[in-house]
Every structure is written in C-alpha cells, then in structure tokens.
XYZ file of C-alpha atoms in Angstrom:
472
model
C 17.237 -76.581 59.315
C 14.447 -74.017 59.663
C 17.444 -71.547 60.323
C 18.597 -72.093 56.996
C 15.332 -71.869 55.278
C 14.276 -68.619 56.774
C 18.364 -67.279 55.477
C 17.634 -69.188 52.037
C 14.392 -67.460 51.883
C 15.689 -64.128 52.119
C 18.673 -64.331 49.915
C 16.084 -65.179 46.689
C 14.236 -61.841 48.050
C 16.882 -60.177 47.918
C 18.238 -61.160 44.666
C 15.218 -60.617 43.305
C 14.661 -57.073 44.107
C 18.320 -56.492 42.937
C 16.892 -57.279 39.221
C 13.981 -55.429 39.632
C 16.062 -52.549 40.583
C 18.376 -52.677 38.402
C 19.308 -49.953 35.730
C 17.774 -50.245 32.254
C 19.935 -51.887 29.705
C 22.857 -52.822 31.773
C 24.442 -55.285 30.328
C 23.452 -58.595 31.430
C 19.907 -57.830 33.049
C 16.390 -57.590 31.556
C 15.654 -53.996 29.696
C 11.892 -54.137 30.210
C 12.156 -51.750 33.181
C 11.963 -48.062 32.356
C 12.088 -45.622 35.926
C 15.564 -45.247 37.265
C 17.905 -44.914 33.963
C 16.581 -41.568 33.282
C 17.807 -39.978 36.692
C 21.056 -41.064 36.421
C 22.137 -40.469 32.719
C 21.250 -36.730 33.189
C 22.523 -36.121 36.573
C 24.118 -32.917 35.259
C 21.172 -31.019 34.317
C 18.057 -29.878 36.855
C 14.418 -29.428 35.499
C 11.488 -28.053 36.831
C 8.037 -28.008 36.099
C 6.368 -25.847 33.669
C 2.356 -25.475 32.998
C 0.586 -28.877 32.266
C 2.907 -31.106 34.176
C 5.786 -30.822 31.610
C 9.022 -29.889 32.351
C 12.073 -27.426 31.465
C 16.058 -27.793 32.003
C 17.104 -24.755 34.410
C 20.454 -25.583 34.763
C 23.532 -27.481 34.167
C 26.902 -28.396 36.582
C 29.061 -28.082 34.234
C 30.616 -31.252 34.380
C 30.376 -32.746 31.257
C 31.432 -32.064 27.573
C 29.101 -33.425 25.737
C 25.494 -32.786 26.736
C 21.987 -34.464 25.762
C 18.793 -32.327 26.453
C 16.184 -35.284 26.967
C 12.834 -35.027 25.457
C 11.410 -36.792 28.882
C 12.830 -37.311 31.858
C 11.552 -39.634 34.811
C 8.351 -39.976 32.011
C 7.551 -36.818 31.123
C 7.886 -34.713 28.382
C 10.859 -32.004 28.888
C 9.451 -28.621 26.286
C 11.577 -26.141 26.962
C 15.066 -24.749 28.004
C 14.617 -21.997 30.663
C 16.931 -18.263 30.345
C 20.144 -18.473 31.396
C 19.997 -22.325 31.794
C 24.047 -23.092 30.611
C 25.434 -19.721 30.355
C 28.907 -19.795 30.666
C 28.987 -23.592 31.133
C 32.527 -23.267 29.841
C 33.405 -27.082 29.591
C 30.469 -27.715 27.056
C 31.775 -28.716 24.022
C 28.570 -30.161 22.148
C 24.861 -30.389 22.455
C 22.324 -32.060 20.991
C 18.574 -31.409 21.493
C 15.989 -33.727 21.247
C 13.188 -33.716 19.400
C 10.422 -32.274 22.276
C 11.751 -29.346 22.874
C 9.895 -26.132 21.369
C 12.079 -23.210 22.305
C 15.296 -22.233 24.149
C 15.256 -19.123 26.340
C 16.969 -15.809 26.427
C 20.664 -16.187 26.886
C 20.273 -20.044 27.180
C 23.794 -21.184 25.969
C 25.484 -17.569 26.310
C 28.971 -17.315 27.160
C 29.667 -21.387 26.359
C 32.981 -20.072 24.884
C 34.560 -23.936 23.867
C 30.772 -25.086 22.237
C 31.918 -25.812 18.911
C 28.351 -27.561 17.571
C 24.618 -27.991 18.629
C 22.014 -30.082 16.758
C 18.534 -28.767 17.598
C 15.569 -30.687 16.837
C 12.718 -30.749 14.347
C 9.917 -29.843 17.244
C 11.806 -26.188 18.111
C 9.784 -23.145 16.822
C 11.362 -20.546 19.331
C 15.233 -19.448 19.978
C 14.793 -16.663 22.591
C 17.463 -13.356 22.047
C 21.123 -13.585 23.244
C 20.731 -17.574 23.407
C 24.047 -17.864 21.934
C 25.294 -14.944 22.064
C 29.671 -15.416 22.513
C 29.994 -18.713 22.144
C 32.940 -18.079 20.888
C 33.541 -21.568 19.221
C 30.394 -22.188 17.551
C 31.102 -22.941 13.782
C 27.603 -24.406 12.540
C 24.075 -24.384 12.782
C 21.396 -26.099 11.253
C 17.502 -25.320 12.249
C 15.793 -28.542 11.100
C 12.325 -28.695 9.420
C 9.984 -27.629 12.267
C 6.542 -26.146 12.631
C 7.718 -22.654 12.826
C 11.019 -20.832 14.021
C 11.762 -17.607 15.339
C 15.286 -15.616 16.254
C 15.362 -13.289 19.011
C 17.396 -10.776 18.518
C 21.195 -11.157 18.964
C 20.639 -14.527 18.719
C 24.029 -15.290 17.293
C 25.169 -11.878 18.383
C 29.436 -12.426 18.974
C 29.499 -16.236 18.076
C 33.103 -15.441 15.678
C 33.564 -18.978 14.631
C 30.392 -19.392 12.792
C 30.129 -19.798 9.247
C 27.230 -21.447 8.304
C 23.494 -20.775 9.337
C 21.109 -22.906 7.465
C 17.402 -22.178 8.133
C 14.292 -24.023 7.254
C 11.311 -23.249 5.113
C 9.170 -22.103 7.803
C 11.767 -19.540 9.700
C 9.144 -16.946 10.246
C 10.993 -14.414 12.000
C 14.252 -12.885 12.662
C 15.160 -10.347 15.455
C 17.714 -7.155 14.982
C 21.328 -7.848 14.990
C 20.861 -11.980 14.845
C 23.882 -12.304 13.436
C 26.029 -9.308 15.020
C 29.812 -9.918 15.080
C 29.901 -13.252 13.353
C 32.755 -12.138 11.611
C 33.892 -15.464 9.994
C 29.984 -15.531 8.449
C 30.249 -16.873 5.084
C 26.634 -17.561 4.159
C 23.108 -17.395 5.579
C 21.496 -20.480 3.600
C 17.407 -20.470 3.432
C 15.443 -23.947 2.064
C 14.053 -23.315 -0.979
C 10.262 -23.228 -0.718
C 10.152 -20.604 2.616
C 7.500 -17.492 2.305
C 9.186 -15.210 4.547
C 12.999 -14.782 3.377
C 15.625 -15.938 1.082
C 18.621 -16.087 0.391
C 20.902 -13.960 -2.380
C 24.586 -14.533 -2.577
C 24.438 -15.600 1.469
C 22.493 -12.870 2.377
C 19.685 -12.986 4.074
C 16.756 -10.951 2.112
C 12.565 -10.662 2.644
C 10.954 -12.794 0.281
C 10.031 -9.951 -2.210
C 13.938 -8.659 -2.560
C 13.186 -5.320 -1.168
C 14.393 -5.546 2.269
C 17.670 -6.689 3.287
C 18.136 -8.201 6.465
C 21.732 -9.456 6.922
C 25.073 -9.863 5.777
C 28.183 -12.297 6.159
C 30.463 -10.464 7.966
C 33.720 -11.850 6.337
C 32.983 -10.832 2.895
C 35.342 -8.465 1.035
C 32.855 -7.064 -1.721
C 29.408 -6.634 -1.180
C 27.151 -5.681 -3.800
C 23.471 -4.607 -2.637
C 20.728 -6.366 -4.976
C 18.305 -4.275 -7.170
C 15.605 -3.485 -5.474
C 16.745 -2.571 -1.669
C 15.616 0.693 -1.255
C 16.936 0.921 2.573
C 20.547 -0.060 3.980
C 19.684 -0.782 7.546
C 21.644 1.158 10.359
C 24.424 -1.176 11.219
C 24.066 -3.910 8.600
C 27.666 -4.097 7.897
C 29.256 -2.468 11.297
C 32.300 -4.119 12.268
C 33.519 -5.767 8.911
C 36.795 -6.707 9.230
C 37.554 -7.548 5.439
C 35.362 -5.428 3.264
C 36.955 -3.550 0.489
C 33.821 -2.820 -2.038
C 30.587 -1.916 -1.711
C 28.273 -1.558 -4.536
C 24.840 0.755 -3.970
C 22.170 0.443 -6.570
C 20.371 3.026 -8.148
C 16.776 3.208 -6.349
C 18.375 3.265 -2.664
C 17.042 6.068 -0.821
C 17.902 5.127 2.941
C 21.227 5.196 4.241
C 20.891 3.892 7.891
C 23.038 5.459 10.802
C 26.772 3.771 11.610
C 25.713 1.305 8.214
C 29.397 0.442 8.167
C 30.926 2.009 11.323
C 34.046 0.296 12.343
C 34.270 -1.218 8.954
C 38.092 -0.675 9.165
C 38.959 -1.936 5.356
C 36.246 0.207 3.547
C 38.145 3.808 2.275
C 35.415 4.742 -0.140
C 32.092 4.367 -1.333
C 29.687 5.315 -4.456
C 26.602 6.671 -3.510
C 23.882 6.828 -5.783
C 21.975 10.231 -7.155
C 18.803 8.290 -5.611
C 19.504 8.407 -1.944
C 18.304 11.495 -0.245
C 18.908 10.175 3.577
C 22.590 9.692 4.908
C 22.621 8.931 8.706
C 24.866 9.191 11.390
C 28.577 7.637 11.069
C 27.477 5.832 8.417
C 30.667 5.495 6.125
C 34.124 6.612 7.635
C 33.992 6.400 11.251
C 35.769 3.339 13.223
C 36.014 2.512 17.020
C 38.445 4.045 19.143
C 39.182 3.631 23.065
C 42.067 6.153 23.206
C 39.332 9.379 22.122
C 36.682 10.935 24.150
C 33.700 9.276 22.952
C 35.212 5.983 21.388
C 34.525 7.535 17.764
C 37.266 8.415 15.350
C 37.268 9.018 11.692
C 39.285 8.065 8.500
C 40.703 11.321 7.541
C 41.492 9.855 4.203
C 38.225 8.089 3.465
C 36.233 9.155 -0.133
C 32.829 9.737 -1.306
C 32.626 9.556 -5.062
C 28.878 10.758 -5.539
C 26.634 13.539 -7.570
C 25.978 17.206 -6.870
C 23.677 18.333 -4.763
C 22.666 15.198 -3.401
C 22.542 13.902 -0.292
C 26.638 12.269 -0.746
C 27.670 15.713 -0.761
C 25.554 17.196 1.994
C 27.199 14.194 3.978
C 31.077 14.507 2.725
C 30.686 18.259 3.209
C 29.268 17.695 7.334
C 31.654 15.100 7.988
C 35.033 16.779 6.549
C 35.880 13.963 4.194
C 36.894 14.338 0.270
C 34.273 14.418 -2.294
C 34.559 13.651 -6.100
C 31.669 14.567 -8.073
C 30.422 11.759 -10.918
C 27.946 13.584 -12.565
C 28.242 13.010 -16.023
C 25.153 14.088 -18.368
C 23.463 16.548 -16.780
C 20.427 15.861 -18.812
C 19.924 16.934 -22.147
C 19.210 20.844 -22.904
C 16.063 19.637 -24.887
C 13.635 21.814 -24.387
C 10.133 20.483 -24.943
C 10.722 17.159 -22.757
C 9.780 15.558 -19.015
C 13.699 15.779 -18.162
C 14.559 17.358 -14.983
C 16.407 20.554 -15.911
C 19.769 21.827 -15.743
C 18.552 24.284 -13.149
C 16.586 21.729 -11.225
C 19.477 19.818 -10.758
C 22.103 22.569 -9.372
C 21.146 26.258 -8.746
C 24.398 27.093 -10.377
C 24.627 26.000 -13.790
C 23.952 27.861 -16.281
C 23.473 27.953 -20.306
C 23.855 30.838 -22.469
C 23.918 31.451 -26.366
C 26.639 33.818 -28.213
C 24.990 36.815 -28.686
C 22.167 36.273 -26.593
C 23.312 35.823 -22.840
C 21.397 33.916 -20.205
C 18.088 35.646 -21.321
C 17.768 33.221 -24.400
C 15.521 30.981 -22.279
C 13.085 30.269 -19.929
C 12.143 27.993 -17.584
C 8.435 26.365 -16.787
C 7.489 23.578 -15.188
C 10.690 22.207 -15.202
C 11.220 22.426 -19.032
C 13.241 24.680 -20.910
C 12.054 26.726 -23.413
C 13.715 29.028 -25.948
C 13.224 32.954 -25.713
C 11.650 33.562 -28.939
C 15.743 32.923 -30.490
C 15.878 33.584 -34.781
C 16.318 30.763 -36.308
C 20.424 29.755 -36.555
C 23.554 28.274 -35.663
C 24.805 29.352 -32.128
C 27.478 28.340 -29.865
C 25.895 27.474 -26.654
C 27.950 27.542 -23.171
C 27.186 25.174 -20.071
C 28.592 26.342 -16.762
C 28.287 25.160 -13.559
C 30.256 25.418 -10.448
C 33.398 22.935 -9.903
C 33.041 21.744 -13.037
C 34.986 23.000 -16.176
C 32.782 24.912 -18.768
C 31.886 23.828 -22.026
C 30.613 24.579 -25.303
C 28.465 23.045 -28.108
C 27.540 23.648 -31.670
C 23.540 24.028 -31.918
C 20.915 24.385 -34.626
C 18.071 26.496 -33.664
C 15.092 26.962 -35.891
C 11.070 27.688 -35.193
C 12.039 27.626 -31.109
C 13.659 24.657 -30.750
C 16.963 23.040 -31.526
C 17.039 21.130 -34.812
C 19.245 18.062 -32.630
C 19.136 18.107 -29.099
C 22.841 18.777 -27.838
C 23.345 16.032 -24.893
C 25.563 17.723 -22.414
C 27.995 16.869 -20.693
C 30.533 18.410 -17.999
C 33.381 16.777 -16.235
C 34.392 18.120 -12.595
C 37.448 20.737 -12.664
C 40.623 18.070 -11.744
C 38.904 14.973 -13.953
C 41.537 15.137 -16.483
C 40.922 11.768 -18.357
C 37.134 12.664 -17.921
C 36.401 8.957 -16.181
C 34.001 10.670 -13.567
C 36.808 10.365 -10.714
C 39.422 12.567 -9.662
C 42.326 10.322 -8.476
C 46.066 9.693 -9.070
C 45.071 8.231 -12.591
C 44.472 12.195 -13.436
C 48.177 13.379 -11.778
C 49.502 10.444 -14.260
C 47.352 11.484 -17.139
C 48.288 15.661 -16.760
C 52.481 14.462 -16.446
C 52.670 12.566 -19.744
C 50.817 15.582 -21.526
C 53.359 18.208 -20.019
C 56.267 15.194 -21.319
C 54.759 15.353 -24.635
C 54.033 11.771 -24.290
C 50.484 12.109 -24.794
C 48.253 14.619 -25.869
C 45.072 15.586 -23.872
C 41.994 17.428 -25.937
C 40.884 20.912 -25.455
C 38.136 20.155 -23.028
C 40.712 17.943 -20.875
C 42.969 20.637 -21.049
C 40.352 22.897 -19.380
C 39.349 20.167 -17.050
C 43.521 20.152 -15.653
C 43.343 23.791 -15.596
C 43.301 23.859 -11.615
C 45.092 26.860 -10.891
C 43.145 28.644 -13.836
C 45.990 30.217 -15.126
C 44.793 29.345 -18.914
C 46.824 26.686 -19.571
C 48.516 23.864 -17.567
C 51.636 23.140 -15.839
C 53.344 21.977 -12.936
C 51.367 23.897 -10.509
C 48.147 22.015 -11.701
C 49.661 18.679 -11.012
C 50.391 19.934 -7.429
C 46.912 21.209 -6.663
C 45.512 17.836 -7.729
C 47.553 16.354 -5.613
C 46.737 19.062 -2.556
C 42.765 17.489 -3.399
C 43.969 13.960 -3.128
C 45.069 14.603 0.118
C 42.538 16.790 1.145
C 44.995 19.539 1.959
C 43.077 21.933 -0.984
C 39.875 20.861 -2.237
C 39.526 21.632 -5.683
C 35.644 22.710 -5.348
C-alpha cells in the first residue's frame, strides 16, 4: 500500500508540472502562462542583444514563407533589424513587422527575390540604404504613421515589381537613387499634411515645388512642373517606356546621364533658360558589346535655341539640331530687351540706303544712327536662318511702330519652329501646284540657294533629317 502511494504521489507531480509547462494557448490548457511560446513560434529567426537590454533579429533560416518580426521575444522588447539580417532569404514570401521596431538595417531584406509584400509598423523611423534593394517581387509598400522616417539611399534600388510607395506625413528624408530601377513605378503617394515633400502627378517633389526628387519609372510622358530649376543627374536613367519629356522655361541644370539608357526617348526640347547640359544626358543608352558600355542614338534630336547651351551640347555630341527660335526680340530701340546682337554674334540689321552703320548699340539697347526721318526697308540676317525684310517708319530717332521680328531657320518651310518630314511634305505639294507657299517660305525651302526651289531642296532636307548634311 505505501508502494502505491509513493507511485500515486508522483504521477499528480508529474502531471502537474506537465500543465505548468505547457505551451501558451494550446488548446485545452490554461493561457495564463507567458515564457516558453515565444521561443518556439520564432524558431526561424536569431536575436541578439543591443544597448539597454533590448534586442535585434540578426538572422533568419530560411525556412519559412511567411515571417513575423516580434516586438518582444522571451519578454523583451525586439527594436531593431540588424544589416544583412534576411538577405537573400529566397523562400520569404511575406513579412510583417510589428509595432516595436524603429529601423531596419542596410541591406536587411536584399536579394529576397519571391517577397511580394511587407507591412512595417507605426513605431519605424529608420529604413537603412539597400534594405530592399532586388527584391524582385515586391509590389507594395506602405510606411504607416510613425514618429519620423528616413530612406537610405537605394532603398528600393532594383525592386521591378513595385508600383506603389505610400509615405506618411512625417517622411523626413530620402536618400539618392531610393527608387532606382523600379521600373513598373506608377506613383510615389505622400499624406497630405507632410512638411518635407509632396507629391505632383506621382512624383515625388520638396515641399516648396522647386526640387524634384523622383520619378515613376514606367511613365511614357513626363512633364517637369514649373518651378524645377535643376533635373537631377540620373532622375530618369533607365526608362523603359518614356516617349515625351516636357522642360519648363526657368530650368537651368541639366544633370549628367539625366536620361541615359532611356531607350524610348528620340528627342527632347530644351529650353533657352538652361545654360548647363551634363554628361550623357539625352541620347546615350547601355551597351555590353562596346568598349566602355556607352553607345549613342545616332538618330536622336535636340529641338532647342541658338546659342544656348542645347546647341553647344548637340554640336559636342554629334546629334541633329533644329533651331526654335522664333522672335528674336523686337528691334525696338529704346527698351530693356536683350538685343539682336546679344543674342547671336551673327545677326545682323541693316536699312536700304544706309547699311549696318544705321545703328548703334549701348548697354544692350539699340539705338538709331542719327537716320532722317522716313520709310525704309529694314533687313534681318542671321546665320542658318533665312533673311528677312520689314516695312519701317522712322521719324525723330526712333521707329514710329516697333517691327517685331521674326526669322525661321533655313529648311522650316511651314515656319512651325521644327524642321522635320512635315517640311519635305509641305515643299512637294508646292512644286505639284497643290499648294502655294509665301515668299518668305519660299526662301526658308531655298536649301541649295539656288534662288528658287526644286527637287534638289527636297533632297537636302531630307540629307538634314538624316543627318547625312546638316543644313546649318
């Protein structure tokens, strides 16, 4: 009998401690103990400890699809997710962050190629650079309200599935090249209310519109805001679907390879206001079969204004130039307008009878050489362009109505600023008598300058187009 007591007596012991040992939860037994549930759920990840007793994830086994970063594990608080910790985890397919954790480290989640979402939580005010840089899968990301938030740079450098970044009203600060080679990037979305950026037309802008900071990579037309007075080097490098650009006027900075490797972009207008082109900027694409990777459209345009920094930068790199210079400014004489002369060192105004001597210029303003009062015709020259004249009323020094002048470049035959195959169209129906061009037009197809127009002129045009024979 005492035999059986003493077994008896054990056996409740032992049961006992089975309960008390028991995981938390499990169906069936009590939930008021807290220690050993924690290990187990989050076998797959390893911690150590950071400053204050806290703790950070350094690593994962890749074993799992879906993974949970804990904000405490065996009752403490997990901060932080160390560099490096899941790179190229290649099985993780989601992750969701708790709310505890204040920054990820540099290259964190890179190279998690089949990740296709990741929630991260409201306490995160730090994504180190290159965190997610080629996960190749990601399509979405949302930065919740938080304290503050920063992007390293290259943060989302090579992630081609995303389309979406959403960021909070107190994203503080954004890295270079964030958002490199997310070429399915539809929008970069900003909350309404933040003091540092926003968002125009899914790009990503400083608060005050004057700096622009990124760009979807998948859009087709572009059109820079008023305002921007620098497009940054590489801003839209790589775009695989852009067609259009649009510059505004009060853009002075062109930054170097701007749109290198932009494969879809022939031409671009460049405004009279830039005066700083750099490097590869427009025209130049990646290629592994030449020396230095580098190649360049042969047939890619610059429509821009003479003089100017376009044509400095057509002229260097050996690609075709059309001139859009319209009025050159009127010939009044007694205004602030920047002057004929100013402009281009090669134009030139004279009056019938009087020559080139019939003015003078000071401080940038023209003024009449002492001309008698009467009707003159004057003549505006200027090289590549097709000469013209006006009609003017001169009396007491100045003209009675200030002529505004205007010139068209030599192969602009319908006078639309461009030279293209609109102008070869154009010059053939006016040799088929099916339309009838004006005298100025007719001096504007004059290409071979042979005093009138023919056959020959429709060829040279087309030499231009080609860039076989320029024109100018």
């Amino acid at each position: 009998m005492t035999a059986k007591r003493i077994i008896s007596s054990v056996l409740a012991i032992t049961l006992v401690m089975g309960v008390i040992a028991s995981p938390v939860g499990q169906k069936g037994m009590s939930s008021g103990f807290s220690i050993s549930a924690s290990a187990a759920s989050y076998s797959y990840l390893t911690f150590e400890e950071v400053s204050g007793g806290n703790l950070e994830v350094t690593g994962c086994d890749n074993s799992v699809a879906k993974v949970t970063v804990p904000a405490t594990y065996n009752g403490r608080k997990v901060v932080s997710i160390k560099n490096y910790a899941f790179a190229n985890c290649d099985k993780v397919q989601s992750v969701v962050i708790q709310d505890g954790i204040t920054s990820i480290g540099n290259s964190a989640f890179e190279g998690c190629t089949k990740m296709t979402s990741i929630t991260l939580p409201n306490t995160l005010n730090r994504i180190n650079e290159w965190a997610f840089f080629r996960c190749l899968s990601l399509k979405e990301v949302t930065v919740k309200q938080s304290s503050w938030v920063y992007l390293g740079d290259h943060v989302f450098d090579g992630c081609t599935s995303l389309e979406t970044v959403s960021l909070p009203v107190t994203a503080y600060g954004i890295g270079s090249g964030a958002f490199n080679g997310c070429s399915s990037l539809k929008a970069i979305n900003v909350a309404a209310g933040n003091g540092t950026y926003k968002s125009v037309d899914g790009m990503l802008m400083s608060k005050d519109g004057t700096e622009l900071l990124a760009v979807p990579a998948s859009a087709e037309s572009v059109t820079i805001p008023e305002g921007v007075t620098v497009l940054p080097s590489d801003i839209l490098k790589g775009f695989g679907n852009l067609t259009s650009l649009t510059l505004p006027d009060g853009l002075t900075t062109i930054g170097k390879t701007a749109a290198y490797d932009s494969r879809t972009l022939k031409e671009v207008t460049i405004p009279k206001s830039v005066t700083e082109i750099g490097a590869m900027a427009f025209g130049y694409y990646y290629d592994s079969d030449t020396i230095n990777s580098r190649a360049k459209f042969e047939d890619f345009t610059i429509y821009g204004y003479w003089g100017t920094a376009a044509m400095t930068y057509a002229d260097k790199n050996g690609f075709r130039f059309v001139p859009i210079d319209e009025t050159l400014y009127k010939a009044s004489l007694e205004t602030d307008e920047k002057s004929l002369l100013e402009k281009n060192s090669v134009i030139t105004i004279s009056f019938d009878d009087f020559g080139e001597t019939a003015y003078t210029l000071t401080d940038g303003s023209y003024g009449l050489a002492a001309m008698p009062d009467g009707d003159y015709v004057m003549t505006v020259s200027a090289e590549g362009f097709a000469e013209r004249e006006y009609s003017v009323s001169i009396k007491d020094g100045a003209f009675t109505e200030d002529p505004e002048v205007k010139l068209y470049a030599i192969g602009d035959v319908n006078n639309d600023r461009k030279v293209n195959l609109v102008d070869v169209t154009v010059l053939k129906k006016h040799l088929l008598k099916l339309t009838q061009l004006d005298e100025y037009q007719l001096r504007c197809a004059d290409v071979y300058n042979n005093d009138g127009v023919n056959t020959l002129d429709v060829m040279y045009i087309k030499k231009h187009l080609i860039n076989i024979q320029r024109l100018w």
